[in-house]
XYZ file of C-alpha atoms in Angstrom:
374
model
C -98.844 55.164 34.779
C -99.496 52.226 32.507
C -96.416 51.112 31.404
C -95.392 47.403 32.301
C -91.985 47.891 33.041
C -90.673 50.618 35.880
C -87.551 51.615 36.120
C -85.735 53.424 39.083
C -82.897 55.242 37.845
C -82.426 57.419 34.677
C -78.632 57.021 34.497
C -76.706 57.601 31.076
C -76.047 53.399 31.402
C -79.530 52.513 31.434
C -80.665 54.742 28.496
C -78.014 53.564 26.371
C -78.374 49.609 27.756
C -81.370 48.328 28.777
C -83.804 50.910 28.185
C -82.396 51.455 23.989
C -82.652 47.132 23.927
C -86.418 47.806 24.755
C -86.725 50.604 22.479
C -85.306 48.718 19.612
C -87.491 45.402 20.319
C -90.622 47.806 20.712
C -90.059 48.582 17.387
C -90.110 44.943 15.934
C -92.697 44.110 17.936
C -90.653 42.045 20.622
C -90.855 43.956 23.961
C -93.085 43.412 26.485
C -94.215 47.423 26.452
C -92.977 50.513 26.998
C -90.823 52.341 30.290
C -91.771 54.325 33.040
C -88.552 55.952 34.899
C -88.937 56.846 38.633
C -85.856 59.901 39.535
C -84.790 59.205 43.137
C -82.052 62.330 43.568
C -83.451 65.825 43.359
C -80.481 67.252 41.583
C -80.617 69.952 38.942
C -79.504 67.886 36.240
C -82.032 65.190 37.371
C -84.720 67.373 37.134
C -83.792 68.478 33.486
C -83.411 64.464 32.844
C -86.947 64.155 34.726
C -88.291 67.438 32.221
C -87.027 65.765 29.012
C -87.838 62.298 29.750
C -91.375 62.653 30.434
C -92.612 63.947 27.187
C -92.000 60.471 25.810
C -90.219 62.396 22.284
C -87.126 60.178 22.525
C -83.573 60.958 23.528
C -80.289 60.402 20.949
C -77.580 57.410 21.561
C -74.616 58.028 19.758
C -72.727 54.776 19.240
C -69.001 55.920 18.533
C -66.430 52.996 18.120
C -64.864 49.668 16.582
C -66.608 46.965 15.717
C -64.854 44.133 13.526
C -62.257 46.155 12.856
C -64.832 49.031 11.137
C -65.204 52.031 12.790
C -69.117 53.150 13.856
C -70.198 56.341 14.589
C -74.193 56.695 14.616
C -76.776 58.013 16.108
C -79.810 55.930 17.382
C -83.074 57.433 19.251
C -84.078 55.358 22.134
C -87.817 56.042 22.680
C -89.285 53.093 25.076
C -88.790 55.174 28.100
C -92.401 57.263 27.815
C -93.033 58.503 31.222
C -90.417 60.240 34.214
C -92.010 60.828 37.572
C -89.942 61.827 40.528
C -90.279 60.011 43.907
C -90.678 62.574 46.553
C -93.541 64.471 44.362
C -94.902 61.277 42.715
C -94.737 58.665 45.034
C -98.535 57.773 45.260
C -98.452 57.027 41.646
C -95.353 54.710 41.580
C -97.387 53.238 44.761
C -100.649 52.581 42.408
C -98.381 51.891 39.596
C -96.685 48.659 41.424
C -100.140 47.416 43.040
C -101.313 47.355 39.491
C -99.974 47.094 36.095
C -95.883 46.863 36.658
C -94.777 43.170 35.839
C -90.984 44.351 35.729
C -89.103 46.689 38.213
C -85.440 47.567 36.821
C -82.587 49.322 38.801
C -79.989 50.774 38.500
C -78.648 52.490 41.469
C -75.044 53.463 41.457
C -72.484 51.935 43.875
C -74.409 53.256 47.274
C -77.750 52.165 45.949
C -78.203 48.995 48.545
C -77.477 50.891 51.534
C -80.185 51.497 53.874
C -80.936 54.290 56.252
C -81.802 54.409 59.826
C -84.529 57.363 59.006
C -86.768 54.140 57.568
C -88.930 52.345 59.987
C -91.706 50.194 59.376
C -94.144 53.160 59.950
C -93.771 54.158 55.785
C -95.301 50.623 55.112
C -98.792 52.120 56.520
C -98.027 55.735 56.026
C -98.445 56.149 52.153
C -97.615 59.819 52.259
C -94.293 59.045 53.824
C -91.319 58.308 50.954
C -88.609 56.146 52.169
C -85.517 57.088 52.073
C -83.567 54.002 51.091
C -83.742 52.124 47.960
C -84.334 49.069 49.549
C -86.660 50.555 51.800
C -88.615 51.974 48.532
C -88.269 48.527 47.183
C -89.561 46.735 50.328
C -93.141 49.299 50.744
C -93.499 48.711 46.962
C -93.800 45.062 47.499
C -95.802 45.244 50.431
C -98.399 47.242 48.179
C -97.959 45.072 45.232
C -98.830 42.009 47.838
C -101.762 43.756 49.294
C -103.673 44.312 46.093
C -102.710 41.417 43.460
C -100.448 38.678 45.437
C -100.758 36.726 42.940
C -99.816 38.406 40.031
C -96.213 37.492 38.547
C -93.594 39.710 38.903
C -89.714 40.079 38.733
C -87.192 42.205 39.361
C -83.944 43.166 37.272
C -81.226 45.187 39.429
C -78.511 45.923 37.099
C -75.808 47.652 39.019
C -72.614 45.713 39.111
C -72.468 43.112 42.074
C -72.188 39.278 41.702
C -75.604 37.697 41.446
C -77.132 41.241 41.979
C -80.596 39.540 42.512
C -80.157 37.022 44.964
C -78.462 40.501 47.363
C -80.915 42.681 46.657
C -83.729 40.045 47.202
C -81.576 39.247 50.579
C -81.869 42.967 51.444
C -84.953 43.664 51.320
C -86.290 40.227 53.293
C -83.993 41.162 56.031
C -85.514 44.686 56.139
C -89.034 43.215 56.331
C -87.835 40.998 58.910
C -86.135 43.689 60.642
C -89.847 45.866 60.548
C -91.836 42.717 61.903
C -93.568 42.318 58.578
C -95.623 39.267 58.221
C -94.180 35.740 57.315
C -96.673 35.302 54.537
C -95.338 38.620 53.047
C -91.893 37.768 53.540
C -92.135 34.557 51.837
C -93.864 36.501 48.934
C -90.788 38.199 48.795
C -88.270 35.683 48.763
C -90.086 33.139 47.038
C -93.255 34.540 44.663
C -91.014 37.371 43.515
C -88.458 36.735 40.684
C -85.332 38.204 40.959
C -83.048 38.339 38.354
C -79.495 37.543 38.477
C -77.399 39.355 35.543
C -74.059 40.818 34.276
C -74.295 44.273 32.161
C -70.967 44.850 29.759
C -71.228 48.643 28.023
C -69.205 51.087 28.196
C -71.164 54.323 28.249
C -68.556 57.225 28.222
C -70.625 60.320 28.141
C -73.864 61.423 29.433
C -75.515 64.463 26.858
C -77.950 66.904 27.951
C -80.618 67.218 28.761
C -81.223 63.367 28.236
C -79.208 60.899 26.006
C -75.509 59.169 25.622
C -72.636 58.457 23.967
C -71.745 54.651 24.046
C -69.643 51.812 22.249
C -70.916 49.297 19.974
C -70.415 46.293 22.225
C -73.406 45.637 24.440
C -74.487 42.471 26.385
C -76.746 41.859 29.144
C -76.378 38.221 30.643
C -79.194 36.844 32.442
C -79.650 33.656 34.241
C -82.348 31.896 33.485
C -84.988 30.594 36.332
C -88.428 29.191 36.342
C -90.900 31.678 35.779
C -88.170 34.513 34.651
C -90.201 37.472 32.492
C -87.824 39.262 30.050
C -88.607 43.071 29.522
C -87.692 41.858 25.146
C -86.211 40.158 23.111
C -82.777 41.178 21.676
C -79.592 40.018 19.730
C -77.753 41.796 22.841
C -79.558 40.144 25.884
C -78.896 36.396 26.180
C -80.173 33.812 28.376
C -78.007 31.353 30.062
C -77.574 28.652 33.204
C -73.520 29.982 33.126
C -73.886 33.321 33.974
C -70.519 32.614 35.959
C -68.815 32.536 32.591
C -70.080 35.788 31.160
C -68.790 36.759 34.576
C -65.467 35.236 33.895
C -64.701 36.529 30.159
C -65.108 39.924 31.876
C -63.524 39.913 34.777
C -60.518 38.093 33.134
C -60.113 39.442 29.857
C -61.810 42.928 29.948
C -61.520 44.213 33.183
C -58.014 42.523 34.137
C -56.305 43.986 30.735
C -57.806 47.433 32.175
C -55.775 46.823 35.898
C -52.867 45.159 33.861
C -52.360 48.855 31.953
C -53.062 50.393 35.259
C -50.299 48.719 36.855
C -47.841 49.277 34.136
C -48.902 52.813 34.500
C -47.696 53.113 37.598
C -45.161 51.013 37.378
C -43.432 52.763 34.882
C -44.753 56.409 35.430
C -46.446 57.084 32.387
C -47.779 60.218 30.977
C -50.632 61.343 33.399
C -53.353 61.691 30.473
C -52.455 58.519 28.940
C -55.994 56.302 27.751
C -56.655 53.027 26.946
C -55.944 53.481 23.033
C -52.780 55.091 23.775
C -51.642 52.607 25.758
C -53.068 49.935 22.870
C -50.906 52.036 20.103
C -47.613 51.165 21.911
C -45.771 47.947 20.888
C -44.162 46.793 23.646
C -46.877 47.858 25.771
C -49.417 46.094 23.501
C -47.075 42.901 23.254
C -46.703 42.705 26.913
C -50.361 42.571 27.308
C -51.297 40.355 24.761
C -48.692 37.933 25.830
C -50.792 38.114 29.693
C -53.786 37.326 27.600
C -52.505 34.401 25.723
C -50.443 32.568 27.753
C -51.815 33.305 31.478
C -55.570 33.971 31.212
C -56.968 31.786 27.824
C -55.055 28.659 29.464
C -57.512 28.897 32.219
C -60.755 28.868 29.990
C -58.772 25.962 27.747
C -59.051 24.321 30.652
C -62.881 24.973 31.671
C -63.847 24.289 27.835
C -64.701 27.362 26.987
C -61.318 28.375 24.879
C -63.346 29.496 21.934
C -65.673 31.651 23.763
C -63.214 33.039 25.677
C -61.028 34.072 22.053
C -64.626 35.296 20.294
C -65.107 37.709 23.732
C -61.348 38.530 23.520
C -61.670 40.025 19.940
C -64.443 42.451 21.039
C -61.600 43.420 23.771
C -59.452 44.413 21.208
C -61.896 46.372 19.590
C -62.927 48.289 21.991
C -59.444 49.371 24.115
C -58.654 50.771 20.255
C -61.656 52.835 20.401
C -60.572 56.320 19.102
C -63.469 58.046 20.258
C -63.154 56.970 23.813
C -61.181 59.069 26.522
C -60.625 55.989 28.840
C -57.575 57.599 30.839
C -55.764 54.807 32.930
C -55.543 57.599 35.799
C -59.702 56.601 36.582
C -58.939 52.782 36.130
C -55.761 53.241 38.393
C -58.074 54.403 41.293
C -58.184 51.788 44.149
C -55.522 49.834 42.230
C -55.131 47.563 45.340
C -58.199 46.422 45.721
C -58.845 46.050 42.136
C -56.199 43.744 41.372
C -57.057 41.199 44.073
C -60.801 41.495 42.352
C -59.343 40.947 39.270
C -56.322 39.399 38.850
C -56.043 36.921 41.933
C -59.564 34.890 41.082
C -57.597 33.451 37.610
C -54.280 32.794 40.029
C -56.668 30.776 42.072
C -58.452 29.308 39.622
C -55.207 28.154 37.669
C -53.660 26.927 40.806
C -57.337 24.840 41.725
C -57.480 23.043 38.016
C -53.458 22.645 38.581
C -52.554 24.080 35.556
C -48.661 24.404 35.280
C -48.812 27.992 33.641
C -46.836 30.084 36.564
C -48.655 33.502 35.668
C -45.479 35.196 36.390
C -46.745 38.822 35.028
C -50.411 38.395 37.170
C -47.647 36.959 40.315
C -45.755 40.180 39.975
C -48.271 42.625 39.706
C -50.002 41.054 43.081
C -46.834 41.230 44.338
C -45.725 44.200 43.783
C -47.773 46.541 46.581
């Protein structure tokens, strides 16, 4: 295991994100080297992922979508992942692997991935037959290798599941653990402040996994990163940008993408629309379409008028467009309806507040109603 970049997770996401990015840049010469996948589940179907994976032949990406108002449907091969292991029967060579030549450790590990378990102690640190259990945990004995054998050796880490400034938490996590264990200070502060970890925000939708490895995905991709002193990128690509806002990549999704998603949700409900209804159904209706655009224009893009970033926020809002009028996508408003509650106080109350703290005189009656209406 020679790769420079490990990744934990082989999710449908990452083959079709980060890992087809690398694959891509590999091939212009612009990555920093190939992938090396580490499976933490022992399901079936990860075990076929694991078995296809690890011959390093490449797995297909089918991009299905709109993109400028052209439709796209191609399919790429993504071939920068050349090595799967699995944890539980690999786990001394992911060990050596870290200690040695891994200068970037991606993740991405689904909405539970940050919880820990009481089955890890510190006793896996020493015992390197014993797999934790935890992600973190995994993380955290990882380190402690990697510190043992080359302390001084640059490293940083890239979790990419979806949680605000994803690398300051997980970084948080895993101190706290080694706290927690009695770890040393000098370790701990290797850690925190030796370790990079990388704060970012991942935009793709990725609507189909295919068998045994591969995706189906929409044209739009971006992976936001903020930069920091001494940040190491796994490549270079038009999709990945560098920034000191990442807040505002934040922003154009959270207000624009995601709250037009919990907007059709609540009209959804509100109305009691057809129970297979999608996204580009919803788009092809008129009034629907009107209502929403309307919620765009004259509740949301006042907001980013206001923060200076009106033309960004228009550019992001025309990929938008393009993508909830993707025919190929089965986005049913049913799955974005789920937790409706809780998704509109994530969504829509941050722009209420935000309007109401730059005093802009806008009333938001539509985002005021649907907050209101529970």
């Amino acid at each position: 295991m020679t790769q420079p970049i490990l990744q934990f997770g082989t999710s449908r996401f990452l083959q079709a994100h980060v890992d087809l990015f690398v694959s891509e840049a590999l091939a212009r010469g612009d990555a920093l080297g190939a992938i090396t996948v580490v499976q933490t589940t022992d399901s079936a179907d990860s075990a076929e992922r694991i078995a296809a994976l690890a011959g390093g032949n490449g797995y297909p990406v089918r991009i299905r979508g709109r993109q400028a108002d052209v439709v796209v449907d191609e399919t790429l091969t993504g071939r920068a992942i050349v090595q799967a292991v699995q944890a539980h029967s690999d786990w001394a060579r992911v060990r050596d692997a870290v200690a040695g030549p891994v200068r970037i450790i991606l993740s991405n590990t689904g909405d539970r991935g940050y919880q820990l378990d009481a089955r890890d102690d510190a006793r896996v640190v020493v015992n390197i037959a014993r797999v934790p259990h935890s992600f973190p945990a995994k993380l955290l004995v990882l380190l402690h290798a990697r510190w043992q054998s080359q302390p001084d050796a640059p490293l940083t880490l890239f979790p990419c599941e979806l949680i605000e400034r994803n690398g300051e938490v997980l970084r948080g996590i895993v101190a706290d653990l080694a706290g927690g264990w009695g770890l040393p200070d000098a370790f701990i502060r290797y850690v925190v402040e030796h370790c990079v970890w990388g704060n970012s925000q991942v935009d793709r939708i990725v609507s189909q996994a295919l068998r045994p490895a591969g995706a189906v995905a929409e044209p739009y991709a971006l992976w936001a990163i903020e930069r920091q002193p001494r940040l190491l990128v796994p490549c270079t690509h038009p999709s990945i940008v560098l920034t000191d806002d990442l807040e505002h990549y934040a922003r154009l999704k959270l207000f624009l993408l995601n709250l037009g998603h919990t907007f059709l949700a609540e009209r959804w409900l509100r109305d009691a629309r057809a129970a297979d209804m999608t996204v580009h159904a919803a788009m092809s209706e008129p009034a629907l379409r009107a209502e929403l655009e309307a919620l765009w224009d004259e509740e949301v893009l006042p907001v980013f008028e206001a923060l200076g970033k009106l033309d960004d926020a228009r550019a992001y809002l025309v990929e938008v467009r393009d993508r909830f009028l993707n025919p190929f996508l089965e986005h049913r408003i049913a799955d974005i309806a789920q937790n409706h509650t809780q998704k509109k106080q994530r969504r829509l109350a941050p722009v209420l507040a935000l309007a109401q703290s730059l005093a802009l005189p806008i009333g938001q009656p539509r985002i005021k109603a649907a907050l209101a209406s529970d």
